[in-house]
PDB file of C-alpha atoms in Angstrom:
ATOM      1  CA  MET A   1     -14.803   6.509 -25.567  1.00 59.00           C
ATOM      2  CA  ALA A   2     -17.853   6.316 -27.270  1.00 68.00           C
ATOM      3  CA  LYS A   3     -19.350   8.684 -29.471  1.00 76.00           C
ATOM      4  CA  GLY A   4     -21.587  11.078 -27.206  1.00 77.00           C
ATOM      5  CA  ALA A   5     -20.543   9.945 -24.177  1.00 85.00           C
ATOM      6  CA  ARG A   6     -19.627  12.508 -21.632  1.00 87.00           C
ATOM      7  CA  PRO A   7     -16.074  12.179 -20.158  1.00 90.00           C
ATOM      8  CA  ASP A   8     -15.895  12.280 -16.439  1.00 90.00           C
ATOM      9  CA  THR A   9     -12.996  12.745 -13.990  1.00 95.00           C
ATOM     10  CA  VAL A  10     -12.515   9.173 -12.711  1.00 94.00           C
ATOM     11  CA  ARG A  11      -9.409   8.030 -14.314  1.00 93.00           C
ATOM     12  CA  LEU A  12      -7.920  11.645 -13.460  1.00 95.00           C
ATOM     13  CA  GLN A  13      -8.857  11.260  -9.710  1.00 94.00           C
ATOM     14  CA  ARG A  14      -7.493   7.923  -9.363  1.00 92.00           C
ATOM     15  CA  LEU A  15      -4.436   9.323 -10.810  1.00 93.00           C
ATOM     16  CA  ALA A  16      -4.044  12.311  -8.546  1.00 92.00           C
ATOM     17  CA  ARG A  17      -4.479  10.036  -5.517  1.00 91.00           C
ATOM     18  CA  ALA A  18      -2.268   7.119  -6.132  1.00 92.00           C
ATOM     19  CA  TYR A  19       0.178   8.195  -4.319  1.00 90.00           C
ATOM     20  CA  ARG A  20      -2.096   7.118  -1.201  1.00 93.00           C
ATOM     21  CA  GLU A  21      -2.256   3.675  -2.843  1.00 94.00           C
ATOM     22  CA  SER A  22       1.535   3.331  -2.716  1.00 92.00           C
ATOM     23  CA  GLY A  23       1.917   5.076   0.795  1.00 93.00           C
ATOM     24  CA  THR A  24      -0.500   2.252   2.187  1.00 96.00           C
ATOM     25  CA  LEU A  25       1.128  -0.934   0.398  1.00 96.00           C
ATOM     26  CA  LEU A  26       4.628   0.797   1.692  1.00 94.00           C
ATOM     27  CA  ALA A  27       3.847   1.332   5.151  1.00 96.00           C
ATOM     28  CA  ALA A  28       2.112  -1.956   5.272  1.00 98.00           C
ATOM     29  CA  VAL A  29       5.252  -3.842   4.063  1.00 97.00           C
ATOM     30  CA  GLU A  30       7.598  -1.428   6.389  1.00 96.00           C
ATOM     31  CA  LEU A  31       5.388  -2.430   9.423  1.00 98.00           C
ATOM     32  CA  GLY A  32       5.605  -6.183   8.737  1.00 98.00           C
ATOM     33  CA  LEU A  33       1.704  -6.152   8.231  1.00 99.00           C
ATOM     34  CA  PHE A  34       1.074  -8.969   5.552  1.00 99.00           C
ATOM     35  CA  THR A  35       4.379 -10.998   7.621  1.00 99.00           C
ATOM     36  CA  GLU A  36       2.295 -11.003  10.783  1.00 99.00           C
ATOM     37  CA  ILE A  37      -0.598 -11.879   9.202  1.00 99.00           C
ATOM     38  CA  ALA A  38       0.777 -15.301   7.695  1.00 99.00           C
ATOM     39  CA  ARG A  39       2.406 -15.717  10.939  1.00 98.00           C
ATOM     40  CA  GLY A  40      -1.086 -16.039  12.587  1.00 98.00           C
ATOM     41  CA  ALA A  41      -1.390 -12.249  13.534  1.00 98.00           C
ATOM     42  CA  ASP A  42      -4.762 -12.490  11.947  1.00 97.00           C
ATOM     43  CA  THR A  43      -7.434 -10.398  13.852  1.00 97.00           C
ATOM     44  CA  GLU A  44      -7.567  -6.644  14.236  1.00 97.00           C
ATOM     45  CA  GLU A  45      -6.381  -6.694  17.961  1.00 97.00           C
ATOM     46  CA  LEU A  46      -3.677  -9.325  17.363  1.00 98.00           C
ATOM     47  CA  LEU A  47      -2.337  -7.717  14.556  1.00 98.00           C
ATOM     48  CA  ALA A  48      -2.361  -4.350  16.001  1.00 98.00           C
ATOM     49  CA  THR A  49      -0.311  -5.593  18.969  1.00 98.00           C
ATOM     50  CA  ALA A  50       2.017  -7.361  16.790  1.00 98.00           C
ATOM     51  CA  LEU A  51       3.064  -4.388  14.983  1.00 98.00           C
ATOM     52  CA  GLY A  52       3.074  -2.215  18.199  1.00 97.00           C
ATOM     53  CA  LEU A  53       0.248   0.252  16.707  1.00 97.00           C
ATOM     54  CA  GLU A  54      -2.281   1.703  19.038  1.00 97.00           C
ATOM     55  CA  PRO A  55      -5.867   0.135  17.872  1.00 96.00           C
ATOM     56  CA  PRO A  56      -6.974   2.824  16.267  1.00 96.00           C
ATOM     57  CA  ASN A  57      -4.055   3.229  13.868  1.00 97.00           C
ATOM     58  CA  GLY A  58      -3.829  -0.310  13.474  1.00 97.00           C
ATOM     59  CA  GLU A  59      -7.403  -0.362  12.276  1.00 97.00           C
ATOM     60  CA  ARG A  60      -6.789   2.787   9.731  1.00 98.00           C
ATOM     61  CA  ILE A  61      -3.996   0.216   7.988  1.00 98.00           C
ATOM     62  CA  ILE A  62      -6.154  -2.589   7.965  1.00 98.00           C
ATOM     63  CA  VAL A  63      -8.914  -0.793   6.600  1.00 98.00           C
ATOM     64  CA  ALA A  64      -6.986   0.786   3.818  1.00 98.00           C
ATOM     65  CA  CYS A  65      -5.133  -2.649   3.007  1.00 98.00           C
ATOM     66  CA  LEU A  66      -8.621  -4.627   2.948  1.00 99.00           C
ATOM     67  CA  GLY A  67      -9.968  -1.430   0.425  1.00 98.00           C
ATOM     68  CA  LEU A  68      -7.057  -1.755  -1.781  1.00 98.00           C
ATOM     69  CA  GLY A  69      -7.596  -5.875  -1.716  1.00 98.00           C
ATOM     70  CA  LEU A  70      -4.098  -6.500  -0.257  1.00 99.00           C
ATOM     71  CA  ILE A  71      -5.709  -8.335   2.304  1.00 99.00           C
ATOM     72  CA  ARG A  72      -9.364  -9.765   3.242  1.00 98.00           C
ATOM     73  CA  ARG A  73     -11.683 -11.179   5.569  1.00 98.00           C
ATOM     74  CA  GLU A  74     -12.300 -14.941   5.712  1.00 98.00           C
ATOM     75  CA  GLY A  75     -14.388 -16.218   8.455  1.00 95.00           C
ATOM     76  CA  GLY A  76     -13.488 -13.368  10.785  1.00 94.00           C
ATOM     77  CA  ARG A  77     -10.075 -13.856  10.198  1.00 98.00           C
ATOM     78  CA  LEU A  78      -7.340 -11.515   7.917  1.00 99.00           C
ATOM     79  CA  VAL A  79      -6.057 -13.344   5.216  1.00 99.00           C
ATOM     80  CA  ASN A  80      -3.361 -12.046   2.655  1.00 99.00           C
ATOM     81  CA  ALA A  81      -4.342 -11.774  -1.481  1.00 99.00           C
ATOM     82  CA  PRO A  82      -2.468 -14.442  -2.943  1.00 98.00           C
ATOM     83  CA  ASP A  83       0.186 -12.051  -4.557  1.00 98.00           C
ATOM     84  CA  VAL A  84       0.746 -10.535  -1.172  1.00 98.00           C
ATOM     85  CA  ASP A  85       1.514 -13.725   0.527  1.00 98.00           C
ATOM     86  CA  ARG A  86       3.707 -14.877  -2.137  1.00 98.00           C
ATOM     87  CA  PHE A  87       6.158 -11.837  -2.372  1.00 98.00           C
ATOM     88  CA  LEU A  88       5.477  -9.443   0.516  1.00 98.00           C
ATOM     89  CA  VAL A  89       5.840 -11.787   3.534  1.00 98.00           C
ATOM     90  CA  SER A  90       9.416 -11.639   4.553  1.00 97.00           C
ATOM     91  CA  ASP A  91       9.130 -15.570   5.226  1.00 95.00           C
ATOM     92  CA  SER A  92       8.621 -16.502   1.672  1.00 96.00           C
ATOM     93  CA  ARG A  93      11.319 -17.507  -0.532  1.00 96.00           C
ATOM     94  CA  HIS A  94       9.846 -15.447  -2.841  1.00 97.00           C
ATOM     95  CA  TYR A  95       9.911 -11.999  -1.038  1.00 97.00           C
ATOM     96  CA  ALA A  96      10.185  -9.332  -3.138  1.00 94.00           C
ATOM     97  CA  ALA A  97       9.612  -6.041  -0.893  1.00 92.00           C
ATOM     98  CA  PRO A  98      12.848  -4.758  -0.774  1.00 90.00           C
ATOM     99  CA  TRP A  99      12.868  -3.748  -4.473  1.00 89.00           C
ATOM    100  CA  MET A 100       9.776  -1.582  -3.858  1.00 86.00           C
ATOM    101  CA  PHE A 101      12.203   0.476  -1.130  1.00 86.00           C
ATOM    102  CA  PHE A 102      14.694   1.284  -3.760  1.00 86.00           C
ATOM    103  CA  THR A 103      12.691   4.204  -4.836  1.00 82.00           C
ATOM    104  CA  LYS A 104      11.194   5.454  -1.760  1.00 84.00           C
ATOM    105  CA  PRO A 105      14.057   8.265  -1.118  1.00 85.00           C
ATOM    106  CA  ASP A 106      12.630   9.808  -4.137  1.00 85.00           C
ATOM    107  CA  TRP A 107       8.998   9.999  -3.119  1.00 83.00           C
ATOM    108  CA  ASN A 108       9.353  13.655  -1.875  1.00 85.00           C
ATOM    109  CA  GLU A 109      11.022  14.605  -4.949  1.00 86.00           C
ATOM    110  CA  TRP A 110       8.468  13.537  -7.263  1.00 85.00           C
ATOM    111  CA  GLY A 111       6.018  15.765  -5.198  1.00 86.00           C
ATOM    112  CA  GLN A 112       7.974  18.833  -6.498  1.00 87.00           C
ATOM    113  CA  LEU A 113       8.442  17.592  -9.980  1.00 86.00           C
ATOM    114  CA  ALA A 114       6.553  20.883 -11.299  1.00 89.00           C
ATOM    115  CA  ASP A 115       9.264  23.017  -9.540  1.00 91.00           C
ATOM    116  CA  TYR A 116      12.238  21.105 -10.820  1.00 87.00           C
ATOM    117  CA  LEU A 117      10.789  21.375 -14.460  1.00 86.00           C
ATOM    118  CA  ARG A 118      10.442  25.493 -14.089  1.00 91.00           C
ATOM    119  CA  ARG A 119      14.122  25.555 -13.272  1.00 92.00           C
ATOM    120  CA  PRO A 120      17.041  25.523 -16.176  1.00 92.00           C
ATOM    121  CA  GLY A 121      18.718  22.441 -16.811  1.00 82.00           C
ATOM    122  CA  PRO A 122      17.321  18.759 -15.968  1.00 77.00           C
ATOM    123  CA  PRO A 123      15.346  18.191 -12.907  1.00 64.00           C
TER     124      PRO A 123
END
């Protein structure tokens, strides 16, 4: 930090909310969102239908993925970001999503880390 610069909370806020980003990513992969876009369900309506979601919930996950840069709009169509297209489309030979779910069972435990650390012995 530059001398005299006033610290802010931006970095800390981002860390405190990082679970939202990973939750969005994992939900999108689990739903097959990126795969369906790659297969041609590239509008909000088509994608919500392909995923079996009610339109408001389809819009929610789409907006979240747009905000994270996982997908983008091109000419009124949804497209995957290049890294997403390569690694998170199940038809890709580079499909790497299964490793993301390896630690999913640990999520709730991480939310209780402070409680575990207060106990004697290892968490």
